[in-house]
Tab-separated table of C-alpha atoms in Angstrom:
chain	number	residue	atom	x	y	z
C	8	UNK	CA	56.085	-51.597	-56.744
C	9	UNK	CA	52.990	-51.861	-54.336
C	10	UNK	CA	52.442	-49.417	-51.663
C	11	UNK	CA	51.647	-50.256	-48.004
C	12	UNK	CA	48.538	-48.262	-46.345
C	13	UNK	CA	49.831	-45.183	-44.570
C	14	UNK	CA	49.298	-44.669	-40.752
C	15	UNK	CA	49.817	-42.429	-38.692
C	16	UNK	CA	52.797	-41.748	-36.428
C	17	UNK	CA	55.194	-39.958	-34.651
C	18	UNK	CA	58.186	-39.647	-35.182
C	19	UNK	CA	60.937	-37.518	-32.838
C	20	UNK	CA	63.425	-37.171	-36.084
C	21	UNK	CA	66.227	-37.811	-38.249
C	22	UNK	CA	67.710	-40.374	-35.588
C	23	UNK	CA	64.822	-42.504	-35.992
C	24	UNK	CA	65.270	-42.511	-39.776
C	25	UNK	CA	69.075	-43.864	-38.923
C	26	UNK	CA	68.079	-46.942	-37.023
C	27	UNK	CA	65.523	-48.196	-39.097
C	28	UNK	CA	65.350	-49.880	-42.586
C	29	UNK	CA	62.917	-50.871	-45.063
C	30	UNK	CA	59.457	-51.727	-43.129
C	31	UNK	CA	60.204	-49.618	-39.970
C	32	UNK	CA	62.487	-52.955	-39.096
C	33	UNK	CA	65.454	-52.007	-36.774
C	34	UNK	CA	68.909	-52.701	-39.130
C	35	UNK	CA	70.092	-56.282	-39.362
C	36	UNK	CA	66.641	-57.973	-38.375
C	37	UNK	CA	64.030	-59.711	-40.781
C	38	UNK	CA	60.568	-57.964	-40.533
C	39	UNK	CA	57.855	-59.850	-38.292
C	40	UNK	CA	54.271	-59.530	-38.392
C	41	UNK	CA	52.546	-57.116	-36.269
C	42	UNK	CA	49.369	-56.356	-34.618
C	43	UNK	CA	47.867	-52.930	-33.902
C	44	UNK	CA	45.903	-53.185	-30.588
C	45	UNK	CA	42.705	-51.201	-29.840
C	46	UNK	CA	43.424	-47.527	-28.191
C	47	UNK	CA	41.667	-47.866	-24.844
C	48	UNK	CA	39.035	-45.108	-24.781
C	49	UNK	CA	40.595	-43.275	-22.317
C	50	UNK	CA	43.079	-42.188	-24.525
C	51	UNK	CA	40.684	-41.790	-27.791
C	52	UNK	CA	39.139	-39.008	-25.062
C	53	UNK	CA	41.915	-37.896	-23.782
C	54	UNK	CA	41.751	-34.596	-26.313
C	55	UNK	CA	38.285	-33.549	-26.336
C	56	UNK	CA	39.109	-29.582	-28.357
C	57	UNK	CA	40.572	-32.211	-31.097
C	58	UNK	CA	39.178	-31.050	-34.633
C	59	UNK	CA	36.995	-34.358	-36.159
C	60	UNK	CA	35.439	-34.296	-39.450
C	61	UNK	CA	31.438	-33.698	-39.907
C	62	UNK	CA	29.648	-36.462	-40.338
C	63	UNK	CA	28.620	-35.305	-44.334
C	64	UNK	CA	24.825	-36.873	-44.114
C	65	UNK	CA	22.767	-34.901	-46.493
C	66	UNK	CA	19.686	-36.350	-45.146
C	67	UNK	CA	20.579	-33.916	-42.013
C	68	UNK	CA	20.505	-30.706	-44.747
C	69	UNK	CA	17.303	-31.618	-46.758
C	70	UNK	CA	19.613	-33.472	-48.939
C	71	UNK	CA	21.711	-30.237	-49.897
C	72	UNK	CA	25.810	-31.589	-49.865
C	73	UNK	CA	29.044	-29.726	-49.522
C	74	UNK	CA	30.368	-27.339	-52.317
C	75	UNK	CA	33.546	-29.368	-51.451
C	76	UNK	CA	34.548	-31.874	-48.821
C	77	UNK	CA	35.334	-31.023	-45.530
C	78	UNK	CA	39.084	-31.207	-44.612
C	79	UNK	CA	40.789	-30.765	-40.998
C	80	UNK	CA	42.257	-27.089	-41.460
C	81	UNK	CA	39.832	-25.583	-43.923
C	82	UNK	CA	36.852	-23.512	-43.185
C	83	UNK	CA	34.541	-22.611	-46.426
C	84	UNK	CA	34.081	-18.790	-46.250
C	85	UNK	CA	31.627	-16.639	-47.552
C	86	UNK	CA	31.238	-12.612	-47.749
C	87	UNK	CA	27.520	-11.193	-48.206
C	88	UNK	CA	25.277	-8.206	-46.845
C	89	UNK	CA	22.728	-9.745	-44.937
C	90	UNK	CA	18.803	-9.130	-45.184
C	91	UNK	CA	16.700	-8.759	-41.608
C	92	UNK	CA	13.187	-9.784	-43.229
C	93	UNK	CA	10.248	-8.242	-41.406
C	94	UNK	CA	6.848	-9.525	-40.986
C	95	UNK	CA	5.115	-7.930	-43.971
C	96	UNK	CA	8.309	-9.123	-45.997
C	97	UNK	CA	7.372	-12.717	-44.390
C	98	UNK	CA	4.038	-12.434	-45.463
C	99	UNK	CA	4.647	-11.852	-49.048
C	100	UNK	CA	7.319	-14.532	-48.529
C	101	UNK	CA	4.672	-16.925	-47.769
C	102	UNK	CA	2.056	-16.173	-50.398
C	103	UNK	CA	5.033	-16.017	-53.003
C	104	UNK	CA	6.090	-19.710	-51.687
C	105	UNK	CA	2.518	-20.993	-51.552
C	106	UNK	CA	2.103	-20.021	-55.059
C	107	UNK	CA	5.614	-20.917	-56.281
C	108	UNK	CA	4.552	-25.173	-54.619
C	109	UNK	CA	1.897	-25.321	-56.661
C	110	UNK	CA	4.385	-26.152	-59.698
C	111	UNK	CA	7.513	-27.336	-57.251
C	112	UNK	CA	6.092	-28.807	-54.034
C	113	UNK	CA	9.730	-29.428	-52.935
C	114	UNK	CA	10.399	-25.591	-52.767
C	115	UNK	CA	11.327	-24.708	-49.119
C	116	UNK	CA	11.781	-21.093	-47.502
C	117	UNK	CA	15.224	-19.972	-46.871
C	118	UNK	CA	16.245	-19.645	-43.231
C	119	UNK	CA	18.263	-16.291	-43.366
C	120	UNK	CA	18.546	-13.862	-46.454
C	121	UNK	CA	21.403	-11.879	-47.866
C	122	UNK	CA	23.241	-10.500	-51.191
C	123	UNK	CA	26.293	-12.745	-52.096
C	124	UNK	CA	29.905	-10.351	-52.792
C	125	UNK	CA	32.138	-13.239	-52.800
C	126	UNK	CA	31.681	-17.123	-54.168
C	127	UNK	CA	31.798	-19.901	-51.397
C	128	UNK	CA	35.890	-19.943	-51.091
C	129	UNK	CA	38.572	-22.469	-48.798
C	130	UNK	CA	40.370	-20.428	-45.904
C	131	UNK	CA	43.327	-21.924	-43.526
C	132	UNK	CA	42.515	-21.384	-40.311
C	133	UNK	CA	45.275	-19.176	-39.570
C	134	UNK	CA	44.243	-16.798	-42.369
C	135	UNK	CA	40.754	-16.255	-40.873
C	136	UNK	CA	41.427	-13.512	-38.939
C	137	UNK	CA	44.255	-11.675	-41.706
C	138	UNK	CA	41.203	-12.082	-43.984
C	139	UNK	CA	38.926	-10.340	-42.230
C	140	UNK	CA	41.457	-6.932	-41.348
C	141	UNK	CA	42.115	-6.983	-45.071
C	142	UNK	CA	38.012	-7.019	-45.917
C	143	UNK	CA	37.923	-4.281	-42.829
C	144	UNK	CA	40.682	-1.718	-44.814
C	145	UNK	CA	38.940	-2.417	-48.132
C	146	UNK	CA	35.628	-1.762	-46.777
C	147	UNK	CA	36.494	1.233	-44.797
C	148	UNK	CA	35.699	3.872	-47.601
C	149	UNK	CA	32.294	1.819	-48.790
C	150	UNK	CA	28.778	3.780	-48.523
C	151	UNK	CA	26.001	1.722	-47.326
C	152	UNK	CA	22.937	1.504	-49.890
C	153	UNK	CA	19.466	0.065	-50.791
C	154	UNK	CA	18.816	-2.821	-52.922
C	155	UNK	CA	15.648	-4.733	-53.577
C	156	UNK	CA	15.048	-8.814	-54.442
C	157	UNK	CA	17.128	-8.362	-57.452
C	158	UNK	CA	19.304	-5.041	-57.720
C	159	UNK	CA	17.233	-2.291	-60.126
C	160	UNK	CA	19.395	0.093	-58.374
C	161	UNK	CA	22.118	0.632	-56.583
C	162	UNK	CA	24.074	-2.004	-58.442
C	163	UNK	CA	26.749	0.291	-59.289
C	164	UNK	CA	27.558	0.436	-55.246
C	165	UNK	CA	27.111	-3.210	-55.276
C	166	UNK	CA	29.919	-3.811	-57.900
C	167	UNK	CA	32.009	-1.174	-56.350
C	168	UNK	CA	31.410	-3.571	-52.459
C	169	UNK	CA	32.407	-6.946	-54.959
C	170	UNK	CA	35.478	-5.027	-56.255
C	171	UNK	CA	36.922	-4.488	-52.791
C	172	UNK	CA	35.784	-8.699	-51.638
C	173	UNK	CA	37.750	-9.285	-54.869
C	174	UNK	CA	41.137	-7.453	-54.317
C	175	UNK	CA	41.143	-9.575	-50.844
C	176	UNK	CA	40.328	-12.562	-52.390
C	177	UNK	CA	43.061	-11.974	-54.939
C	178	UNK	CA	46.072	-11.195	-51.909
C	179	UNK	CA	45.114	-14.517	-50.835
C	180	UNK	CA	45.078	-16.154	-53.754
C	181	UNK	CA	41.176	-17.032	-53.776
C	182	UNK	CA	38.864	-17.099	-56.491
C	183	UNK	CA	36.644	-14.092	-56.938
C	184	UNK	CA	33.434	-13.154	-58.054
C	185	UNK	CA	31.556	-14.069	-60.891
C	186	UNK	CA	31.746	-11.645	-63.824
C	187	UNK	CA	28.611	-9.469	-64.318
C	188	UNK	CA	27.197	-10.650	-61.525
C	189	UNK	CA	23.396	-10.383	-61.068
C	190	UNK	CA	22.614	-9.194	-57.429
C	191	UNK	CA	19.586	-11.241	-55.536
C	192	UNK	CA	17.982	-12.555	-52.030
C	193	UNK	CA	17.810	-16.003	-52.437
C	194	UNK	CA	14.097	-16.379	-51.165
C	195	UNK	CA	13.972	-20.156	-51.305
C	196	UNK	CA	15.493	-23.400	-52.328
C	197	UNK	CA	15.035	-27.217	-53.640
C	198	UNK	CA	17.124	-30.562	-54.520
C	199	UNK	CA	17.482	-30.502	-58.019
C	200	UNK	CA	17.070	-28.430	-60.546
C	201	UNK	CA	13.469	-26.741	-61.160
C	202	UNK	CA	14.430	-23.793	-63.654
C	203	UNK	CA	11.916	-25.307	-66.067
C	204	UNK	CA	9.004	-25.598	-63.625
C	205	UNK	CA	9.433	-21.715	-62.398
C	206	UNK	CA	10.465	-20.143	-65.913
C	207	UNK	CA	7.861	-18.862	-67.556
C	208	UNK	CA	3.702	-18.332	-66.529
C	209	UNK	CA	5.326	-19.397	-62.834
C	210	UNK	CA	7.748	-16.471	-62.589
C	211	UNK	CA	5.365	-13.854	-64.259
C	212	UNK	CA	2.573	-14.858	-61.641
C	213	UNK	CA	4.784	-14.502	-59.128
C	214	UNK	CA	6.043	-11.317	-60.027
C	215	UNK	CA	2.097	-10.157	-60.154
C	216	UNK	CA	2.042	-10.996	-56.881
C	217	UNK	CA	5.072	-9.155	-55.821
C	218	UNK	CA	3.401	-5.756	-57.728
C	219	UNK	CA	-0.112	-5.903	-56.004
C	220	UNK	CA	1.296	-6.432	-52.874
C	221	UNK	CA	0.536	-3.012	-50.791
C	222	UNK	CA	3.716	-1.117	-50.229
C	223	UNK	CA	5.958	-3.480	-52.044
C	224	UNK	CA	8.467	-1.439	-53.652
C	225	UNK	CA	8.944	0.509	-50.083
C	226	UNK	CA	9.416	-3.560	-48.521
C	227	UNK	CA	12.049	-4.841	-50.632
C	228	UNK	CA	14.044	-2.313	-50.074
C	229	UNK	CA	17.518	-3.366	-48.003
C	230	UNK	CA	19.454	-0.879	-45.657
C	231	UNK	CA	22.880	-2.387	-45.878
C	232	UNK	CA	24.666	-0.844	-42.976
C	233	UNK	CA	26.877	-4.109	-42.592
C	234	UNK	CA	29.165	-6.802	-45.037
C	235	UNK	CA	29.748	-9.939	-43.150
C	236	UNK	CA	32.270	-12.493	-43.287
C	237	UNK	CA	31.486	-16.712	-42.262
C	238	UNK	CA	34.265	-18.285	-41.861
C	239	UNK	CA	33.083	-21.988	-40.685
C	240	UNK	CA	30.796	-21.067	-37.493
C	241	UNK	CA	32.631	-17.702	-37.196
C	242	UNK	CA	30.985	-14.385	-38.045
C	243	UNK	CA	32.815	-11.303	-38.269
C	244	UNK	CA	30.869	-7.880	-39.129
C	245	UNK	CA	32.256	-5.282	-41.141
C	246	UNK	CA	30.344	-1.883	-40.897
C	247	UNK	CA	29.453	0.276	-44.099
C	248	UNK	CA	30.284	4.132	-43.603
């Protein structure tokens, strides 16, 4: 049996269903060819707070593409402690990145930084704001702490922050974090993958520079006073006791 290309329609119910047979044809008539005419554009504009679909050019995003593709409904979500970087953390930022092109010239700087507690996940819009009251509850007992690049300590509080995310993700049936997760500020990023360009003499020059830098261990320090919650283009902040 071959299937005809859906499109879409409304339809005020059941009664419809009763007068019409096989190919939308009222009862007792043969089926005649039909034309769909062009919606005049005062109609297409008609709805302007309509939901369309992004555009998904990767050109636009230094050729980075969607986790998973966009559908009307869904907003990706995404729980995390966010990092406000300094100027002396810039600077190191910069002489780690200048270093770091030297063996991938594609490396770019990150625009924000943060600590990941939850993998990129799918939320209906109408659970968006349930979400958040359940991550407010969980959170409500949570200390704040202080983390550096990659968690030496405090990752004890960290896991105890991904245990809460977790328990939210599983009421709404979400996947949670990765096991033994390794706590980091993502500092910057590429197309492709460059592990075997950075592994190695890169990483351990890098990490010299990181060590002579003056006051280093004092500037990657974190104050997380704050978890936060993007839902789409919606923020939602969830203070730390």
């Amino acid at each position: 049996m071959s299937a005809a290309p859906l499109v879409g329609y409304s339809s005020s119910g059941s009664e419809d269903e009763a007068e019409t047979g096989a190919g939308g044809c009222p009862r007792g008539q043969s089926p005649v060819p039909s034309q769909r005419l062009p919606v005049p554009d005062s109609v297409l504009h008609m709805f302007p707070g309509t939901e369309e679909a992004p555009e998904d050019d990767s050109a636009k995003h230094g050729g980075r593409v969607r986790t998973f593709p966009h559908e009307r409904g869904n907003w990706a979500t995404h729980v995390y402690t966010p990092y406000e970087a300094r100027e002396d953390f810039l600077d190191l930022l910069d002489a780690l990145l200048l270093h770091a092109q030297t063996y991938v010239p594609r490396l770019v700087r990150m625009e924000a930084f943060h600590l990941s507690l939850s993998q990129n996940v799918v939320l209906r819009h109408h659970w968006i704001l349930p979400f958040v009251q359940a991550l407010k509850d969980r959170m409500a007992s949570c200390q704040r702490t202080f983390v550096g690049l990659e968690v030496t300590s405090g990752h004890t509080q960290f896991l105890d922050l991904v245990s809460e995310v977790d328990r939210v993700m599983e009421e709404f049936d979400l996947t949670t974090f990765y096991q033994d997760p390794s706590f980091h500020i993502s500092l910057a990023w590429c197309v492709g993958d460059a592990r075997l360009q950075l592994e190695g003499q890169c990483l351990r020059e890098l990490q010299e520079i990181v060590d002579e830098f003056e006051d280093s261990e004092m500037l990657l320090r974190v104050h997380a006073e704050q978890v936060r919650c993007k839902s789409g283009n919606k923020f939602f902040s969830i203070p730390l006791k």
